[in-house]
PDB file of C-alpha atoms in Angstrom:
ATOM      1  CA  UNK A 772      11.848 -24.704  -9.396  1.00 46.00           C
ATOM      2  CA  UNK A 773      14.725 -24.224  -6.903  1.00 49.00           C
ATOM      3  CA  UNK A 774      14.351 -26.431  -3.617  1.00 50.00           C
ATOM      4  CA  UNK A 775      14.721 -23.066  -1.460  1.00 47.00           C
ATOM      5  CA  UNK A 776      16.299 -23.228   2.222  1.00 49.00           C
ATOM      6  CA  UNK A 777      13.904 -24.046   5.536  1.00 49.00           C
ATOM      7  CA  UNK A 778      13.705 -22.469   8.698  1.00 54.00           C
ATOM      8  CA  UNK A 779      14.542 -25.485  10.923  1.00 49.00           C
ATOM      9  CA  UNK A 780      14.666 -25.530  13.689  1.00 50.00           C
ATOM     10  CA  UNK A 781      12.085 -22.822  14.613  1.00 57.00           C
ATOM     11  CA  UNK A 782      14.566 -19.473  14.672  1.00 63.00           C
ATOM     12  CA  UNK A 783      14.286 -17.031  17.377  1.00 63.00           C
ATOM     13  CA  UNK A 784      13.421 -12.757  16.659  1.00 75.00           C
ATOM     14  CA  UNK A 785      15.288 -10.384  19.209  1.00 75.00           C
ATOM     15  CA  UNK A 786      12.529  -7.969  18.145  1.00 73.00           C
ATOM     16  CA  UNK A 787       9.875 -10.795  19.849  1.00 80.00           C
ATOM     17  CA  UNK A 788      11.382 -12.402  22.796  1.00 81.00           C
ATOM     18  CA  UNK A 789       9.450 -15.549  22.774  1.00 84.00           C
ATOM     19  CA  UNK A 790       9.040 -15.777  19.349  1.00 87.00           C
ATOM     20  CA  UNK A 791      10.447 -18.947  16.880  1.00 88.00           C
ATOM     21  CA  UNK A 792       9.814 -18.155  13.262  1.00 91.00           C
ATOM     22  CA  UNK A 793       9.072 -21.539  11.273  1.00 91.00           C
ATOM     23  CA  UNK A 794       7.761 -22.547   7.645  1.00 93.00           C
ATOM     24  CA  UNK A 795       3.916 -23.108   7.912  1.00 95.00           C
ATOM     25  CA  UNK A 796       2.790 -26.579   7.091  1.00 94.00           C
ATOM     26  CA  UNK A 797      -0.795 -27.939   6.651  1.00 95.00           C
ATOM     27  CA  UNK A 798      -1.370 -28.532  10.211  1.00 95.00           C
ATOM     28  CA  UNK A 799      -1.188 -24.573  10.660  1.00 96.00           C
ATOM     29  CA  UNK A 800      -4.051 -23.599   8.427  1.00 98.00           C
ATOM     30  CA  UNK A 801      -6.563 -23.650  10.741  1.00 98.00           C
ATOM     31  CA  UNK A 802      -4.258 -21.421  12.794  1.00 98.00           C
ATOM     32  CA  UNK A 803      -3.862 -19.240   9.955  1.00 98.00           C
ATOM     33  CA  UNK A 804      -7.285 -18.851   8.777  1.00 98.00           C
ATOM     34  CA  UNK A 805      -8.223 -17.997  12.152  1.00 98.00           C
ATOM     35  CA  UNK A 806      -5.618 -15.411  12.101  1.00 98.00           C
ATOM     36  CA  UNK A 807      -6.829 -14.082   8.554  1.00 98.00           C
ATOM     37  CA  UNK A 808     -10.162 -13.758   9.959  1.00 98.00           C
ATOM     38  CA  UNK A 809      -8.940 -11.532  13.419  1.00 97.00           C
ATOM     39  CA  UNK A 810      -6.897  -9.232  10.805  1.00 97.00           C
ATOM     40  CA  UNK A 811      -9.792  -9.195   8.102  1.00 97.00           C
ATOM     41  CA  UNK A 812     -12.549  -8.311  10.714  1.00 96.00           C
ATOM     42  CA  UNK A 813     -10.374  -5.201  11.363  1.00 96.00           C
ATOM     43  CA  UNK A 814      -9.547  -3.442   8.640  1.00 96.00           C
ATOM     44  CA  UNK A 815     -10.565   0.209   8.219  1.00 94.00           C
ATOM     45  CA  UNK A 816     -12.060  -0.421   4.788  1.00 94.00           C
ATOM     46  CA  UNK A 817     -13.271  -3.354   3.375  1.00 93.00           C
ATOM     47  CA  UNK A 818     -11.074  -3.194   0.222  1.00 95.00           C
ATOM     48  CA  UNK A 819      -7.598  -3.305   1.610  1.00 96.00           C
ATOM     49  CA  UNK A 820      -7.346  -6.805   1.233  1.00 96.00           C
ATOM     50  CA  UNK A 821     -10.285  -8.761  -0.576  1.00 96.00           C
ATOM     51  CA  UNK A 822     -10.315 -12.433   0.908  1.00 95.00           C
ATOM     52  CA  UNK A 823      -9.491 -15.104  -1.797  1.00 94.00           C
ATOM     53  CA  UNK A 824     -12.365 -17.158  -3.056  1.00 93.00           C
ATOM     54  CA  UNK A 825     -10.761 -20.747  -1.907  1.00 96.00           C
ATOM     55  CA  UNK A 826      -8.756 -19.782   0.779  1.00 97.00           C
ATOM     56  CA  UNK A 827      -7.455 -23.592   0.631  1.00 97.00           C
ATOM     57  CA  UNK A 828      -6.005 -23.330  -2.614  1.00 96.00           C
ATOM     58  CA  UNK A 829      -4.258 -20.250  -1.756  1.00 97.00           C
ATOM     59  CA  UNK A 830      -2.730 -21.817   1.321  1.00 98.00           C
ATOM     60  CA  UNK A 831      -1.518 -24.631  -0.884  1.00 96.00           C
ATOM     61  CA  UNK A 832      -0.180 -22.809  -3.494  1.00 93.00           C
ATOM     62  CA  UNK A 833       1.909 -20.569  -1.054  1.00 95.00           C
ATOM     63  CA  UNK A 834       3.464 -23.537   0.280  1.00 92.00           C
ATOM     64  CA  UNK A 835       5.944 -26.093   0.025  1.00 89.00           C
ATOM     65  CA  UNK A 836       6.632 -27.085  -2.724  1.00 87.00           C
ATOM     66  CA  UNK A 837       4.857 -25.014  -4.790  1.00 86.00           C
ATOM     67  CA  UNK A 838       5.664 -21.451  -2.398  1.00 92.00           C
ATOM     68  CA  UNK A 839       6.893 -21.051   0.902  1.00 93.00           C
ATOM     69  CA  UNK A 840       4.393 -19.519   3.408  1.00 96.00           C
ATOM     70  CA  UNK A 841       6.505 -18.270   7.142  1.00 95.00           C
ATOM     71  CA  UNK A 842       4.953 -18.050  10.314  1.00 96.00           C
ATOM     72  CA  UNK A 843       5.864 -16.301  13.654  1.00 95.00           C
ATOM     73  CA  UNK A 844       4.537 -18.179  16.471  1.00 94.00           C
ATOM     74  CA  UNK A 845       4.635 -17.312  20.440  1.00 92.00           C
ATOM     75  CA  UNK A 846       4.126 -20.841  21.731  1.00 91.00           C
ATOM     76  CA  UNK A 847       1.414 -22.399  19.621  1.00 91.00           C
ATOM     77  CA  UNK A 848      -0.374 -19.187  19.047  1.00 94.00           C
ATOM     78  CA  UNK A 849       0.962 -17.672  15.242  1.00 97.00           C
ATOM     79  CA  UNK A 850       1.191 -14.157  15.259  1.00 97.00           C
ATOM     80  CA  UNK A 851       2.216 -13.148  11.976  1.00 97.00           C
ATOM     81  CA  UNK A 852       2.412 -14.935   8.003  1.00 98.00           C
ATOM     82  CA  UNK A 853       3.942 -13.917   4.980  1.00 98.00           C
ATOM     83  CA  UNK A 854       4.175 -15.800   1.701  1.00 98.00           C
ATOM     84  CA  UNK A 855       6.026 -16.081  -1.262  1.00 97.00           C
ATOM     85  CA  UNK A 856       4.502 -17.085  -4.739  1.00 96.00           C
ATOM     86  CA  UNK A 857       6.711 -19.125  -7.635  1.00 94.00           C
ATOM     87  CA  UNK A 858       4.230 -18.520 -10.269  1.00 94.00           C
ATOM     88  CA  UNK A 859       4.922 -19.582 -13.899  1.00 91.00           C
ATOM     89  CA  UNK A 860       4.276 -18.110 -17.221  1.00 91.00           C
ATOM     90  CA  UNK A 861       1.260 -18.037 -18.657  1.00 88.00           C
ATOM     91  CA  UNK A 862      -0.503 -18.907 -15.573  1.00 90.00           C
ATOM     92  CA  UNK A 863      -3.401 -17.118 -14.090  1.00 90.00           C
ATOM     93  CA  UNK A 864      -2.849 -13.927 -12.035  1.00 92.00           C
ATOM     94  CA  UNK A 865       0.678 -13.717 -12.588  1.00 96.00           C
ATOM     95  CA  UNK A 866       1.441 -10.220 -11.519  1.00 97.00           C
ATOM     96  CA  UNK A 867       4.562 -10.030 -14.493  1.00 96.00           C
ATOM     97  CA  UNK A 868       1.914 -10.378 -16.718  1.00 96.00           C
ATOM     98  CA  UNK A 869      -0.297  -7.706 -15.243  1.00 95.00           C
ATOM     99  CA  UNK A 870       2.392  -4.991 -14.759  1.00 94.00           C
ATOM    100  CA  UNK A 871       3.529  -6.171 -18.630  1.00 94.00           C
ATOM    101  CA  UNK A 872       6.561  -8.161 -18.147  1.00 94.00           C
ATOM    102  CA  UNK A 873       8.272  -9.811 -21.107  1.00 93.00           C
ATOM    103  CA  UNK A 874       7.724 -13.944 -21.046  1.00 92.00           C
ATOM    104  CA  UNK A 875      11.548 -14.480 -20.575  1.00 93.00           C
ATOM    105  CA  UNK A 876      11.076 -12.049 -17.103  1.00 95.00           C
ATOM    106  CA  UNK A 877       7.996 -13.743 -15.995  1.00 96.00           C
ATOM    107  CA  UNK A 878       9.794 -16.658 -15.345  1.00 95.00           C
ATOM    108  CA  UNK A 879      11.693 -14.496 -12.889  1.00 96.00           C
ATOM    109  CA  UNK A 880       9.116 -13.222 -10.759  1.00 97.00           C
ATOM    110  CA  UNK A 881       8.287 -14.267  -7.386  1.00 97.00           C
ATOM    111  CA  UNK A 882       4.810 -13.543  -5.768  1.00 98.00           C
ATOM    112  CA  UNK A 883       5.409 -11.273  -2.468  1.00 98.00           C
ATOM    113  CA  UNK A 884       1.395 -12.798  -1.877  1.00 94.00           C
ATOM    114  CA  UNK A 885       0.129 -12.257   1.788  1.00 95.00           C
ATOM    115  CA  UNK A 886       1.524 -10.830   5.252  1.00 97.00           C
ATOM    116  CA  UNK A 887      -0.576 -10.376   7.603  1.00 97.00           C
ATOM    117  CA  UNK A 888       0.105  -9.512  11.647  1.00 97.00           C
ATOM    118  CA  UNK A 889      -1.975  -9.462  14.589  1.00 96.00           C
ATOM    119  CA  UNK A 890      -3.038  -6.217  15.835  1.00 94.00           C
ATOM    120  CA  UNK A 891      -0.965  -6.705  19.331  1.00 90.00           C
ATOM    121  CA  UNK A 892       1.912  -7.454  17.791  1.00 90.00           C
ATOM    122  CA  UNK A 893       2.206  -4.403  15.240  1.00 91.00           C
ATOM    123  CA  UNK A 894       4.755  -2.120  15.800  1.00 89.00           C
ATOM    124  CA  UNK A 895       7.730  -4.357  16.063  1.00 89.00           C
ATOM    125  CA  UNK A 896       8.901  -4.617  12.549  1.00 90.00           C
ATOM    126  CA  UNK A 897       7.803  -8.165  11.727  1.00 92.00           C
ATOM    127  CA  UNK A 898       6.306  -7.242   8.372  1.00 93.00           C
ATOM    128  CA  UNK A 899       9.963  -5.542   7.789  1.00 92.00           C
ATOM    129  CA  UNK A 900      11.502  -8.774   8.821  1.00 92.00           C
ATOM    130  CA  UNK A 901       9.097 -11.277   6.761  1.00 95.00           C
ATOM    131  CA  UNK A 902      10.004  -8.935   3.782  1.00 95.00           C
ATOM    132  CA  UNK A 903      13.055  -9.400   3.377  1.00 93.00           C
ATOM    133  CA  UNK A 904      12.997 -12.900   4.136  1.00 93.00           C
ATOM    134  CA  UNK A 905      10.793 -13.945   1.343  1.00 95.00           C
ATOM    135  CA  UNK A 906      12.919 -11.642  -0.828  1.00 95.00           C
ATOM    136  CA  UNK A 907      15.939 -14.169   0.131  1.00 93.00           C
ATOM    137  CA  UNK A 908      13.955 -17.215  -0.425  1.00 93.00           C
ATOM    138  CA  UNK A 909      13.413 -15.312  -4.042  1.00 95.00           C
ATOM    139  CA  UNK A 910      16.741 -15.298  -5.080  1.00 92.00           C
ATOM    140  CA  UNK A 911      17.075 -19.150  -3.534  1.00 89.00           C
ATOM    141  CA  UNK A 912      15.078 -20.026  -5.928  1.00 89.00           C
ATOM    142  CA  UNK A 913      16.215 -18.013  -9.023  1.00 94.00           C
ATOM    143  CA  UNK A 914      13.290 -15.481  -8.821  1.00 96.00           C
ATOM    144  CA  UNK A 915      14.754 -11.795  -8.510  1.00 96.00           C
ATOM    145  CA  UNK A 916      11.638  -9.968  -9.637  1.00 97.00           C
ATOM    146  CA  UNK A 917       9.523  -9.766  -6.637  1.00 98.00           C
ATOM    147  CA  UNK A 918       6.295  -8.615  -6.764  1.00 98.00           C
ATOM    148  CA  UNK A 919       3.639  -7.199  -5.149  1.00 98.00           C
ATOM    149  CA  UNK A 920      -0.261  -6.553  -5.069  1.00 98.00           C
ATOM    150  CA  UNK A 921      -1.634  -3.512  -2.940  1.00 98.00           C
ATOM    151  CA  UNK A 922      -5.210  -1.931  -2.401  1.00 97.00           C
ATOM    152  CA  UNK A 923      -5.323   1.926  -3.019  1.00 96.00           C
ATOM    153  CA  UNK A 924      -6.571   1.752   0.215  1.00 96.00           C
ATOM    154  CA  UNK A 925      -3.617  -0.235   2.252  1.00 95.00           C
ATOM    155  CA  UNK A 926      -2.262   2.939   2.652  1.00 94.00           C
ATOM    156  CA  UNK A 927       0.035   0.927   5.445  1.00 92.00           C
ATOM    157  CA  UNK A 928       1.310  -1.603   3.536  1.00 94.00           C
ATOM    158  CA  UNK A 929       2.015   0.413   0.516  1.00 96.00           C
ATOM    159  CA  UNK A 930       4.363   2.679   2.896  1.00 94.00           C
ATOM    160  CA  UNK A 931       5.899  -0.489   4.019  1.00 93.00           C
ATOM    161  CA  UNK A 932       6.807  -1.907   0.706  1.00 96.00           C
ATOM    162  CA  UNK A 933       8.357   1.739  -0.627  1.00 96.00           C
ATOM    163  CA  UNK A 934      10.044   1.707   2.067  1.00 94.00           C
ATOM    164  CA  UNK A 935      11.732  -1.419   1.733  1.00 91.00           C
ATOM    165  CA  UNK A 936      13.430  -0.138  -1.854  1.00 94.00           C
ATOM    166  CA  UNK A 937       9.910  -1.607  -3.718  1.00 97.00           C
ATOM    167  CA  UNK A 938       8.252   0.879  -6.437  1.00 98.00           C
ATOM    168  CA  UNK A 939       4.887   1.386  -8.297  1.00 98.00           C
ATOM    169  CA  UNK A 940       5.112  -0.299 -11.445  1.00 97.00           C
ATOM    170  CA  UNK A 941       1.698  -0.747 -12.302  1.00 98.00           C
ATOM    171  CA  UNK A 942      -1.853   0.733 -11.416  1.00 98.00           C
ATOM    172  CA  UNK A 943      -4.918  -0.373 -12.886  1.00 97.00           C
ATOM    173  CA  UNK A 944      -7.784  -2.387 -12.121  1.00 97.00           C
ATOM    174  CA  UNK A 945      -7.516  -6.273 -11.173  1.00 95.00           C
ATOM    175  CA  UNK A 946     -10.901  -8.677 -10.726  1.00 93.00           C
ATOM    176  CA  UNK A 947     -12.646  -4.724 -10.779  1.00 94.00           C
ATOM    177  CA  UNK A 948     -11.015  -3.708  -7.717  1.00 96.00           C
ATOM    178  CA  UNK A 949      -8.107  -0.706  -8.023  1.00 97.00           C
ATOM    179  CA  UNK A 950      -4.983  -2.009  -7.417  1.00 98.00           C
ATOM    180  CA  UNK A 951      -0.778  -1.389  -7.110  1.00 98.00           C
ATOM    181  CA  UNK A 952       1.723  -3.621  -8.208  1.00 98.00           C
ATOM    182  CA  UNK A 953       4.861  -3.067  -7.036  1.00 98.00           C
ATOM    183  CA  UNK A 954       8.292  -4.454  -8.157  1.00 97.00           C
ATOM    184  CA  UNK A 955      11.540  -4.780  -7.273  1.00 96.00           C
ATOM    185  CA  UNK A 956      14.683  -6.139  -9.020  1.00 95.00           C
ATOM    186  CA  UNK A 957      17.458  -8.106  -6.617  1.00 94.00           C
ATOM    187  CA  UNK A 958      19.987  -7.867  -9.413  1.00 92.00           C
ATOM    188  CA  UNK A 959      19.533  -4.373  -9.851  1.00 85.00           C
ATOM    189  CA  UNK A 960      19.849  -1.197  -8.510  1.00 83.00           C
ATOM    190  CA  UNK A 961      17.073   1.179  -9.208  1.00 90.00           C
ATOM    191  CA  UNK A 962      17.768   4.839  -9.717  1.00 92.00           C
ATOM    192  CA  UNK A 963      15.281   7.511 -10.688  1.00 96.00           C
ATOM    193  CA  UNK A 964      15.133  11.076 -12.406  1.00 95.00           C
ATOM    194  CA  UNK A 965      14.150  13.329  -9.696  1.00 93.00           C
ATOM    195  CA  UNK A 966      14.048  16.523 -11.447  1.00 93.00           C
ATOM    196  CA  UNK A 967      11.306  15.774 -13.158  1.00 91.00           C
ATOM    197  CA  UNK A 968       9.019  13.752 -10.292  1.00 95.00           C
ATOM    198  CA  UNK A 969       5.505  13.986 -10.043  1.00 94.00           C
ATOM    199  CA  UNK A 970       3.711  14.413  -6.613  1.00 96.00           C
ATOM    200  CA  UNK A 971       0.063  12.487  -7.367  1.00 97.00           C
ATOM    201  CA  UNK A 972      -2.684  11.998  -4.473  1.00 96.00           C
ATOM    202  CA  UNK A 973      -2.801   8.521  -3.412  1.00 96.00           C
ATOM    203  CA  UNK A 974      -6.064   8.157  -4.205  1.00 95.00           C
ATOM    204  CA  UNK A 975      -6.785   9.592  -7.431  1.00 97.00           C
ATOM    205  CA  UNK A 976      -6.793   6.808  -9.451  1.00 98.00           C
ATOM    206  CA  UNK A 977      -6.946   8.054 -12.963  1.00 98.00           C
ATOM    207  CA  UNK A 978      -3.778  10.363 -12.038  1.00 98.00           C
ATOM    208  CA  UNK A 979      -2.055   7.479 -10.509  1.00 98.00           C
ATOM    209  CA  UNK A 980      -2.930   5.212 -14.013  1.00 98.00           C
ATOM    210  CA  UNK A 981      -1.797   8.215 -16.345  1.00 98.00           C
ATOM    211  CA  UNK A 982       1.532   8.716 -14.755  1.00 98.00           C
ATOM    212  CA  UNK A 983       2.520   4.687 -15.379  1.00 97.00           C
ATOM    213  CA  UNK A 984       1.447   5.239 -18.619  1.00 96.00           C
ATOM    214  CA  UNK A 985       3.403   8.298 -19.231  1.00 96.00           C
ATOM    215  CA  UNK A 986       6.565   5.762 -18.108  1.00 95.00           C
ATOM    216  CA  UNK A 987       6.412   6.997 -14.281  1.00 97.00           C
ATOM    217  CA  UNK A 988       6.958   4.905 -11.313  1.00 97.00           C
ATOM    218  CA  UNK A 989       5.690   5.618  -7.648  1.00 98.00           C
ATOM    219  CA  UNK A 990       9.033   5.666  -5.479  1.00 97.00           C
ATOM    220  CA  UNK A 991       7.780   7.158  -2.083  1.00 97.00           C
ATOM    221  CA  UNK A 992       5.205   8.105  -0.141  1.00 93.00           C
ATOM    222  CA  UNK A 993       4.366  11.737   1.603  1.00 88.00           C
ATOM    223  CA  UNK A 994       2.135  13.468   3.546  1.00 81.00           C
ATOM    224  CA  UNK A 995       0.711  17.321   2.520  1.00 77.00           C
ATOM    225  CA  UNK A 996      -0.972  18.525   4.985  1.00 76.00           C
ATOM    226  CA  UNK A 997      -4.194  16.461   5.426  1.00 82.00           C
ATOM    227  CA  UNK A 998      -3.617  14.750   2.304  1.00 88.00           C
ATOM    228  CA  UNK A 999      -1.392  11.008   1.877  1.00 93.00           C
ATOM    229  CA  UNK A1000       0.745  11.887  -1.658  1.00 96.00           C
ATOM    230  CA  UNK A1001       2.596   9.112  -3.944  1.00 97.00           C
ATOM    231  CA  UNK A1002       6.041  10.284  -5.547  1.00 97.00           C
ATOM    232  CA  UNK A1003       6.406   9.419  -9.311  1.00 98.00           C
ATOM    233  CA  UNK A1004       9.824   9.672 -10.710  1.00 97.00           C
ATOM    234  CA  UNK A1005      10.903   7.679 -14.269  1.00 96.00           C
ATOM    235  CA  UNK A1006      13.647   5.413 -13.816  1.00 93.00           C
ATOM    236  CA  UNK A1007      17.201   5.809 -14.910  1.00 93.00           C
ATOM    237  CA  UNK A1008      19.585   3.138 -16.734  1.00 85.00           C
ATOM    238  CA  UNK A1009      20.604   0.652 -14.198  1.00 70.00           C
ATOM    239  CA  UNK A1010      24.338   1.776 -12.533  1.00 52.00           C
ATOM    240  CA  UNK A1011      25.058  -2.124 -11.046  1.00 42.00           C
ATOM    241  CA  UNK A1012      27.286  -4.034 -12.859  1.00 36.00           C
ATOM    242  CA  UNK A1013      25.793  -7.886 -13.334  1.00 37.00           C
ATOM    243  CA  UNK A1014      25.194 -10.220 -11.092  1.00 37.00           C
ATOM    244  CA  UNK A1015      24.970  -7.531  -8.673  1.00 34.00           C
ATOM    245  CA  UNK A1016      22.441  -7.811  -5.461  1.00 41.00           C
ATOM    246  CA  UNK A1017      19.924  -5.639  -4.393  1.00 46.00           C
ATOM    247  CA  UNK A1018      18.664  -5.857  -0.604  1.00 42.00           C
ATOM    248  CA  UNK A1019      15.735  -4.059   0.783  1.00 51.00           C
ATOM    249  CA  UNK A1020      16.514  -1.184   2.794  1.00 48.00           C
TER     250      UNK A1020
END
């Protein structure tokens, strides 16, 4: 794997006067559990985001040198994480895998794992921001299949990712809870048949599973009337030429 670039020194957000934005080290988990455990306690339903079993290994793994894990701090107090995942082939919970990658495209993928922001500091894009970070720290280290794991129920964070250029590749169940996987290529540049889209509810799960298996990817989000919908289009031949990069939106 790629040595990828560090944030040092701590870099500053316009969007967050006082802010510095720094790579996490083991000195912050405490800090970041604590965090974790704010957010977690908070959530509107319990299945948005299931806590991992050994919250220590998952720290680890999401950091150097194995990941890279970002924090935004104001002062000492961090305010918002994000982490990115270099997972190999063959290895357990590799999302490629799941979403049924080829081997050769496995060893592509980076993990877009965990981002999580304090409830009084929502609203100021820093989930936008910590996106598309980790998406450059992908390509840094030769990983421009970035994926993503998403509750039926994160309705937020779902928006966030299709927002960002991301799609539905996958929807099925994961450890028995329902889940999303989303995808995006950096080297690409995704178009999709619109003609013949789909509009599915975002919560009817065996609708959302058939339309992936019918070769259908969810591309946006809307709303219809009282009810949250999911877009499904099927995706055209790629128009970039090689080589050429994607960025989020």
């Amino acid at each position: 794997m790629r040595t990828p670039p560090v944030f040092a020194p701590p870099h500053s957000l316009p969007q967050l006067p006082g802010a510095a934005l720094r790579v996490l080290t083991p000195a912050d988990f405490p800090a970041w559990v604590r965090l974790r455990d704010e957010v977690l306690a908070g959530l509107a339903h319990p299945d948005m985001y299931v806590r991992e079993a050994d919250e220590a290994a998952f720290f680890a793994q999401h950091s150097l040198p194995r990941g890279h894990a970002i924090g935004v701090f104001l002062g000492a107090e961090l305010v918002a994480y994000a982490m990115l995942g270099a997972p190999e082939p063959g290895e357990a919970g590799h999302l490629g895998a799941v979403a049924g990658l080829a081997p050769d495209a496995q060893a592509r993928v980076a993990h877009l794992a965990s981002c999580m922001v304090r409830a009084g500091w929502r609203g100021r894009q820093l989930q936008a921001l910590l996106l598309k970070l980790r998406c450059a720290l992908a390509q840094a280290y030769g990983r421009p299949l970035c994926l993503a794991m998403v509750s039926l129920h994160n309705a937020a964070s779902c928006h966030n990712l299709l927002a960002h250029g991301m799609w539905i590749a996958w929807t099925g169940e994961i450890d028995g809870l329902q889940r999303h996987v989303l995808q995006i290529d950096l080297l690409g540049h995704a178009r999709w048949d619109l003609g013949g889209s789909r509009l599915i509810a975002a919560g009817d799960f065996a609708q959302l599973r058939a339309a992936v298996a019918d070769g259908y990817c969810g591309i946006a989000d809307a709303v219809d009337g009282p009810r949250r919908m999911l877009r499904y289009a099927r995706r055209l031949p790629d128009a970039a030429a090689p080589g050429h990069a994607a960025v989020p939106r």
